[in-house]
Tab-separated table of C-alpha atoms and ligand atoms in Angstrom:
chain	number	residue	atom	x	y	z
A	1	MET	CA	-29.697	-6.424	17.779
A	2	VAL	CA	-32.792	-4.300	17.537
A	3	ALA	CA	-34.136	-6.286	14.603
A	4	THR	CA	-33.609	-9.608	16.373
A	5	ALA	CA	-35.109	-8.377	19.604
A	6	GLY	CA	-38.136	-7.037	17.775
A	7	ASN	CA	-38.982	-10.454	16.411
A	8	PRO	CA	-41.604	-11.958	18.710
A	9	TRP	CA	-40.504	-15.484	17.843
A	10	GLY	CA	-37.162	-14.750	19.447
A	11	LEU	CA	-38.897	-14.077	22.728
A	12	PHE	CA	-39.025	-16.519	25.535
A	13	LEU	CA	-42.649	-16.589	26.611
A	14	GLY	CA	-42.288	-16.006	30.275
A	15	TYR	CA	-39.685	-17.104	32.701
A	16	LEU	CA	-41.474	-20.211	33.931
A	17	ILE	CA	-39.348	-23.129	34.911
A	18	PHE	CA	-42.102	-25.640	34.377
A	19	GLY	CA	-43.792	-23.704	31.638
A	20	VAL	CA	-47.038	-24.245	29.851
A	21	THR	CA	-45.146	-26.492	27.509
A	22	GLY	CA	-43.732	-28.438	30.434
A	23	SER	CA	-40.283	-28.173	28.924
A	24	ARG	CA	-37.564	-27.499	31.397
A	25	ALA	CA	-34.645	-25.148	30.849
A	26	SER	CA	-35.251	-24.976	27.157
A	27	ARG	CA	-32.890	-22.069	26.755
A	28	ALA	CA	-29.340	-21.089	27.350
A	29	GLY	CA	-28.702	-18.566	30.074
A	30	GLY	CA	-28.434	-18.452	33.779
A	31	GLN	CA	-29.924	-17.364	37.055
A	32	ILE	CA	-30.712	-13.872	38.060
A	33	ILE	CA	-27.823	-13.239	35.738
A	34	ASN	CA	-24.686	-11.894	37.355
A	35	GLY	CA	-26.408	-11.269	40.646
A	36	GLU	CA	-25.263	-12.344	44.063
A	37	ASP	CA	-26.720	-14.115	47.089
A	38	CYS	CA	-29.250	-11.757	48.656
A	39	SER	CA	-28.531	-10.916	52.240
A	40	PRO	CA	-30.752	-13.494	54.069
A	41	HIS	CA	-34.320	-12.255	54.510
A	42	SER	CA	-33.538	-8.852	53.011
A	43	GLN	CA	-36.514	-9.336	50.627
A	44	PRO	CA	-39.200	-10.425	53.143
A	45	TRP	CA	-41.992	-9.945	50.566
A	46	GLN	CA	-40.507	-12.565	48.227
A	47	ALA	CA	-42.713	-15.647	47.771
A	48	ALA	CA	-41.909	-18.987	46.138
A	49	LEU	CA	-44.711	-20.835	44.314
A	50	PHE	CA	-44.711	-24.624	44.316
A	51	LEU	CA	-46.883	-27.111	42.512
A	52	ASP	CA	-46.684	-30.732	43.648
A	53	ASN	CA	-43.585	-29.828	45.634
A	54	GLU	CA	-41.806	-28.343	42.649
A	55	PHE	CA	-40.816	-24.715	42.543
A	56	PHE	CA	-42.049	-23.063	39.340
A	57	CYS	CA	-42.517	-19.301	39.830
A	58	ALA	CA	-42.102	-16.475	42.292
A	59	GLY	CA	-44.521	-13.956	43.733
A	60	VAL	CA	-44.660	-10.945	46.013
A	61	LEU	CA	-46.633	-10.486	49.222
A	62	VAL	CA	-48.590	-7.242	48.761
A	63	HIS	CA	-51.101	-7.734	51.583
A	64	PRO	CA	-51.186	-10.131	54.577
A	65	GLN	CA	-53.395	-12.496	52.541
A	66	TRP	CA	-52.465	-11.755	48.921
A	67	VAL	CA	-49.529	-12.544	46.676
A	68	LEU	CA	-49.042	-10.837	43.341
A	69	SER	CA	-47.456	-12.888	40.558
A	70	ALA	CA	-47.293	-13.073	36.783
A	71	ALA	CA	-50.516	-14.205	35.079
A	72	HIS	CA	-48.513	-16.701	33.025
A	73	CYS	CA	-47.744	-18.535	36.294
A	74	PHE	CA	-51.460	-19.394	36.735
A	75	GLN	CA	-52.373	-22.796	38.228
A	76	ASP	CA	-55.493	-24.205	39.900
A	77	SER	CA	-53.809	-24.136	43.298
A	78	TYR	CA	-50.466	-23.247	44.798
A	79	THR	CA	-48.276	-23.984	47.749
A	80	VAL	CA	-46.712	-20.680	48.706
A	81	GLY	CA	-43.421	-20.444	50.599
A	82	LEU	CA	-42.796	-17.213	52.518
A	83	GLY	CA	-39.768	-16.079	54.503
A	84	LEU	CA	-37.458	-18.393	52.563
A	85	HIS	CA	-33.808	-17.800	51.743
A	86	SER	CA	-32.891	-21.306	50.628
A	87	LEU	CA	-35.412	-23.254	48.558
A	88	GLU	CA	-33.948	-26.532	49.686
A	89	ALA	CA	-34.706	-25.931	53.340
A	90	ARG	CA	-38.424	-25.309	53.299
A	91	GLN	CA	-38.557	-25.582	57.053
A	92	GLU	CA	-36.115	-22.704	57.539
A	93	PRO	CA	-36.642	-20.790	60.782
A	94	GLY	CA	-38.928	-17.839	60.120
A	95	SER	CA	-40.477	-19.392	57.017
A	96	ARG	CA	-44.082	-20.420	56.401
A	97	VAL	CA	-45.767	-22.608	53.869
A	98	VAL	CA	-49.350	-21.627	53.057
A	99	GLU	CA	-51.816	-23.133	50.588
A	100	ALA	CA	-53.728	-21.013	48.096
A	101	THR	CA	-56.726	-22.097	46.067
A	102	LEU	CA	-58.020	-18.829	44.623
A	103	SER	CA	-56.154	-16.835	42.019
A	104	ILE	CA	-57.386	-14.107	39.718
A	105	GLN	CA	-55.620	-13.272	36.485
A	106	HIS	CA	-55.927	-9.756	35.145
A	107	PRO	CA	-58.952	-9.825	32.796
A	108	GLU	CA	-56.875	-8.360	29.956
A	109	TYR	CA	-53.966	-10.774	30.343
A	110	ASN	CA	-52.513	-11.661	26.932
A	111	LYS	CA	-54.777	-9.076	25.237
A	112	PRO	CA	-52.725	-8.110	23.311
A	113	PHE	CA	-50.100	-10.865	23.249
A	114	LEU	CA	-48.060	-10.990	26.521
A	115	ALA	CA	-49.652	-7.809	27.910
A	116	ASN	CA	-51.092	-7.266	31.404
A	117	ASP	CA	-49.111	-10.130	32.891
A	118	LEU	CA	-50.273	-10.117	36.510
A	119	MET	CA	-52.546	-12.031	38.828
A	120	LEU	CA	-53.493	-12.023	42.479
A	121	ILE	CA	-53.300	-15.179	44.581
A	122	ARG	CA	-55.324	-15.306	47.788
A	123	LEU	CA	-53.676	-17.278	50.560
A	124	ASP	CA	-55.988	-19.635	52.431
A	125	GLU	CA	-54.932	-17.898	55.649
A	126	LEU	CA	-53.621	-14.524	56.734
A	127	VAL	CA	-49.931	-14.371	57.539
A	128	SER	CA	-48.689	-12.172	60.311
A	129	GLU	CA	-45.810	-9.832	59.770
A	130	SER	CA	-42.426	-10.878	61.159
A	131	ASP	CA	-38.725	-10.179	60.654
A	132	THR	CA	-38.725	-12.588	57.730
A	133	ILE	CA	-42.216	-12.070	56.227
A	134	ARG	CA	-43.602	-8.675	55.294
A	135	ASN	CA	-45.837	-7.248	52.565
A	136	ILE	CA	-44.635	-4.405	50.348
A	137	SER	CA	-46.663	-1.631	48.757
A	138	VAL	CA	-47.116	-1.331	45.011
A	139	ALA	CA	-45.604	1.820	43.471
A	140	SER	CA	-48.256	4.316	42.462
A	141	LEU	CA	-45.757	6.447	40.528
A	142	CYS	CA	-44.522	5.090	37.212
A	143	PRO	CA	-40.744	4.605	36.861
A	144	SER	CA	-38.325	6.929	35.092
A	145	ALA	CA	-35.462	5.904	32.837
A	146	GLY	CA	-32.332	5.304	34.869
A	147	ASP	CA	-34.082	4.437	38.150
A	148	SER	CA	-32.038	1.846	39.972
A	149	CYS	CA	-34.015	-1.210	41.042
A	150	LEU	CA	-33.390	-4.600	42.598
A	151	VAL	CA	-34.686	-7.857	41.122
A	152	SER	CA	-34.571	-11.095	43.101
A	153	GLY	CA	-35.341	-14.719	42.390
A	154	TRP	CA	-34.460	-18.407	42.466
A	155	GLY	CA	-34.283	-18.697	38.689
A	156	LEU	CA	-32.082	-21.271	37.020
A	157	LEU	CA	-28.319	-21.186	37.233
A	158	VAL	CA	-26.083	-21.216	34.183
A	159	ASP	CA	-25.553	-24.961	34.696
A	160	GLY	CA	-29.310	-25.597	34.577
A	161	ARG	CA	-29.726	-26.019	38.305
A	162	LEU	CA	-31.569	-23.886	40.812
A	163	PRO	CA	-29.452	-21.674	43.045
A	164	THR	CA	-29.346	-22.704	46.685
A	165	VAL	CA	-30.331	-19.286	47.966
A	166	LEU	CA	-32.228	-16.253	46.700
A	167	GLN	CA	-30.274	-14.171	44.163
A	168	CYS	CA	-30.345	-10.366	43.949
A	169	ALA	CA	-29.230	-8.018	41.155
A	170	ASN	CA	-29.462	-4.292	40.552
A	171	VAL	CA	-30.845	-3.283	37.154
A	172	SER	CA	-31.731	0.137	35.754
A	173	VAL	CA	-35.041	1.095	34.200
A	174	VAL	CA	-34.729	1.618	30.434
A	175	ALA	CA	-36.420	4.544	28.661
A	176	GLU	CA	-39.880	3.670	27.369
A	177	GLU	CA	-38.918	4.675	23.800
A	178	GLU	CA	-36.015	2.248	23.859
A	179	CYS	CA	-38.198	-0.524	25.300
A	180	THR	CA	-40.789	0.137	22.574
A	181	GLU	CA	-38.143	-0.072	19.879
A	182	LEU	CA	-36.497	-3.233	21.224
A	183	TYR	CA	-39.733	-5.129	21.780
A	184	ASP	CA	-41.436	-3.516	18.839
A	185	ALA	CA	-43.998	-6.175	17.955
A	186	VAL	CA	-45.177	-6.856	21.499
A	187	TYR	CA	-44.493	-3.703	23.504
A	188	HIS	CA	-47.494	-2.506	25.514
A	189	PRO	CA	-47.758	0.208	28.213
A	190	SER	CA	-48.398	-2.568	30.741
A	191	MET	CA	-44.689	-3.431	30.374
A	192	LEU	CA	-41.474	-1.822	31.500
A	193	CYS	CA	-37.909	-2.698	30.538
A	194	ALA	CA	-34.970	-2.903	32.933
A	195	GLY	CA	-31.424	-4.214	32.628
A	196	GLY	CA	-29.501	-4.743	29.416
A	197	GLY	CA	-26.464	-2.937	30.804
A	198	GLN	CA	-22.785	-3.720	30.268
A	199	ASP	CA	-22.784	-5.642	33.549
A	200	ARG	CA	-25.172	-8.187	31.956
A	201	LYS	CA	-27.366	-8.335	35.054
A	202	ASP	CA	-30.786	-9.741	34.201
A	203	SER	CA	-33.633	-11.965	35.304
A	204	CYS	CA	-34.148	-15.370	33.688
A	205	ASN	CA	-36.118	-18.651	33.736
A	206	GLY	CA	-37.736	-19.322	37.073
A	207	ASP	CA	-37.690	-15.684	38.149
A	208	SER	CA	-41.201	-15.073	36.723
A	209	GLY	CA	-43.630	-13.287	38.980
A	210	GLY	CA	-40.841	-12.081	41.269
A	211	PRO	CA	-40.263	-8.507	42.418
A	212	LEU	CA	-38.556	-5.525	40.854
A	213	ILE	CA	-38.173	-3.103	43.754
A	214	CYS	CA	-37.419	0.547	43.049
A	215	ASN	CA	-36.964	3.104	45.797
A	216	GLY	CA	-38.604	0.892	48.398
A	217	SER	CA	-41.754	-0.068	46.545
A	218	LEU	CA	-42.834	-2.795	44.156
A	219	GLN	CA	-42.505	-1.389	40.645
A	220	GLY	CA	-42.540	-4.518	38.505
A	221	LEU	CA	-42.922	-8.284	38.230
A	222	VAL	CA	-40.573	-10.433	36.160
A	223	SER	CA	-42.519	-11.197	32.967
A	224	PHE	CA	-40.460	-12.225	29.929
A	225	GLY	CA	-37.408	-11.493	27.819
A	226	GLN	CA	-35.195	-12.839	25.116
A	227	ALA	CA	-34.475	-16.553	24.949
A	228	GLN	CA	-30.931	-15.770	26.021
A	229	CYS	CA	-30.781	-13.838	29.272
A	230	GLY	CA	-28.146	-11.289	30.200
A	231	GLN	CA	-27.311	-9.867	26.774
A	232	VAL	CA	-25.891	-6.361	26.608
A	233	GLY	CA	-28.476	-4.025	25.084
A	234	VAL	CA	-31.387	-6.422	25.668
A	235	PRO	CA	-33.267	-5.570	28.868
A	236	GLY	CA	-35.782	-7.874	30.505
A	237	VAL	CA	-39.501	-7.088	30.490
A	238	TYR	CA	-41.463	-6.536	33.696
A	239	THR	CA	-45.146	-5.929	34.369
A	240	ASN	CA	-45.478	-2.158	34.884
A	241	LEU	CA	-47.418	-2.232	38.149
A	242	CYS	CA	-48.069	1.514	38.481
A	243	LYS	CA	-50.781	0.969	35.832
A	244	PHE	CA	-52.577	-1.565	37.994
A	245	THR	CA	-52.845	-0.081	41.475
A	246	ASP	CA	-56.623	0.372	41.129
A	247	TRP	CA	-57.206	-3.154	39.834
A	248	ILE	CA	-55.071	-4.632	42.626
A	249	GLU	CA	-56.851	-2.654	45.329
A	250	LYS	CA	-60.352	-3.347	43.998
A	251	THR	CA	-59.711	-7.038	43.445
A	252	ILE	CA	-58.426	-7.502	46.975
A	253	GLN	CA	-61.365	-5.594	48.425
A	254	ALA	CA	-63.916	-7.539	46.417
A	255	SER	CA	-62.641	-11.031	47.183
B	301	NAG	C1	-49.352	-4.459	54.386
B	301	NAG	O1	-50.723	-4.614	54.075
B	301	NAG	C2	-51.606	-3.934	54.966
B	301	NAG	C3	-53.016	-4.261	54.537
B	301	NAG	O2	-53.248	-3.862	53.227
B	301	NAG	C4	-51.329	-2.441	54.917
B	301	NAG	O3	-52.139	-1.776	55.850
B	301	NAG	C5	-49.866	-2.177	55.223
B	301	NAG	O4	-49.597	-0.809	55.035
B	301	NAG	C6	-49.000	-2.988	54.295
B	301	NAG	N1	-47.600	-2.798	54.647
B	301	NAG	C7	-46.754	-2.311	53.754
B	301	NAG	C8	-45.357	-2.171	54.235
B	301	NAG	O5	-47.079	-2.009	52.619
B	302	NAG	C1	-27.607	-2.629	44.716
B	302	NAG	O1	-27.286	-1.260	44.818
B	302	NAG	C2	-27.243	-0.776	46.154
B	302	NAG	C3	-27.056	0.727	46.103
B	302	NAG	O2	-26.001	1.064	45.283
B	302	NAG	C4	-26.130	-1.503	46.889
B	302	NAG	O3	-26.085	-1.053	48.229
B	302	NAG	C5	-26.405	-2.995	46.863
B	302	NAG	O4	-25.338	-3.701	47.460
B	302	NAG	C6	-26.592	-3.489	45.441
B	302	NAG	N1	-27.051	-4.868	45.505
B	302	NAG	C7	-26.640	-5.816	44.671
B	302	NAG	C8	-27.203	-7.169	44.859
B	302	NAG	O5	-25.853	-5.608	43.760
B	303	NAG	C1	-38.054	7.726	46.907
B	303	NAG	O1	-39.088	7.638	47.860
B	303	NAG	C2	-39.143	8.709	48.776
B	303	NAG	C3	-40.260	8.458	49.765
B	303	NAG	O2	-40.463	7.095	49.981
B	303	NAG	C4	-39.386	9.995	48.008
B	303	NAG	O3	-39.378	11.073	48.910
B	303	NAG	C5	-38.306	10.190	46.972
B	303	NAG	O4	-38.612	11.308	46.191
B	303	NAG	C6	-38.209	8.979	46.077
B	303	NAG	N1	-37.067	9.116	45.196
B	303	NAG	C7	-37.150	8.890	43.899
B	303	NAG	C8	-35.887	9.043	43.126
B	303	NAG	O5	-38.190	8.550	43.352
């Protein structure tokens, strides 16, 4: 298991649905694996990113005008859905659709390979806080092994379709040493591992850029994992946001 997981060619390069390659659902696996329907609007910071009306990644509202997402989700422009539970009903009460034309990838994204996978997307307008739309603060403390966190997303279902409503799953943070060993060739301190438990809960294709919430703050963003999601002993990889609080703050202030 360790040897396989350490082979970078066994990695799925990001959980994009419409990836850089444009290939759809090129892997086995499912949704937020073994999760359940989130309680409606329980994750009011969750954003859905659309391109030409197609959902392709998630994001997280971290400021009334800024969404954080994975750098591998970069596009020239985005349509951002906020306050959504179902992706099929984009006019849900309490939801908003906002355009975004400016996004800033972390300058060290992919240096080294897969590292520093985050970007900021500036919405063309400010959104006001409501029962269904709210920004969340980024964790300034780094996680500890065993912390219990919640990941949410509209990633693909086992049958290759999108779930109707947002999925939620609890996953535990994995010790850094174990994460380093499992993802040997690509591990970088800008990453954290979570999941891989006996319950097979995991994130998967289409969950990219979405939130990992630990103790009420945003600790990670779905980044990448093994080509098959939800394997026991193989956690998913998240952007370790506690390392980026300064960059996030400065970038928002400067733009
Ligand atoms: C939302 O963002 C504003 C502006 O940065 C900030 O003052 C507020 O504390 C944030 N709310 C939360 C819950 O983080
Ligand atoms: C996650 O864990 C919390 C605390 O144990 C629990 O209340 C919640 O129902 C769990 N959520 C999911 C989606 O499993
Ligand atoms: C969770 O956050 C609260 C404050 O928001 C803090 O007092 C507490 O120590 C944190 N717990 C853990 C386990 O980090």
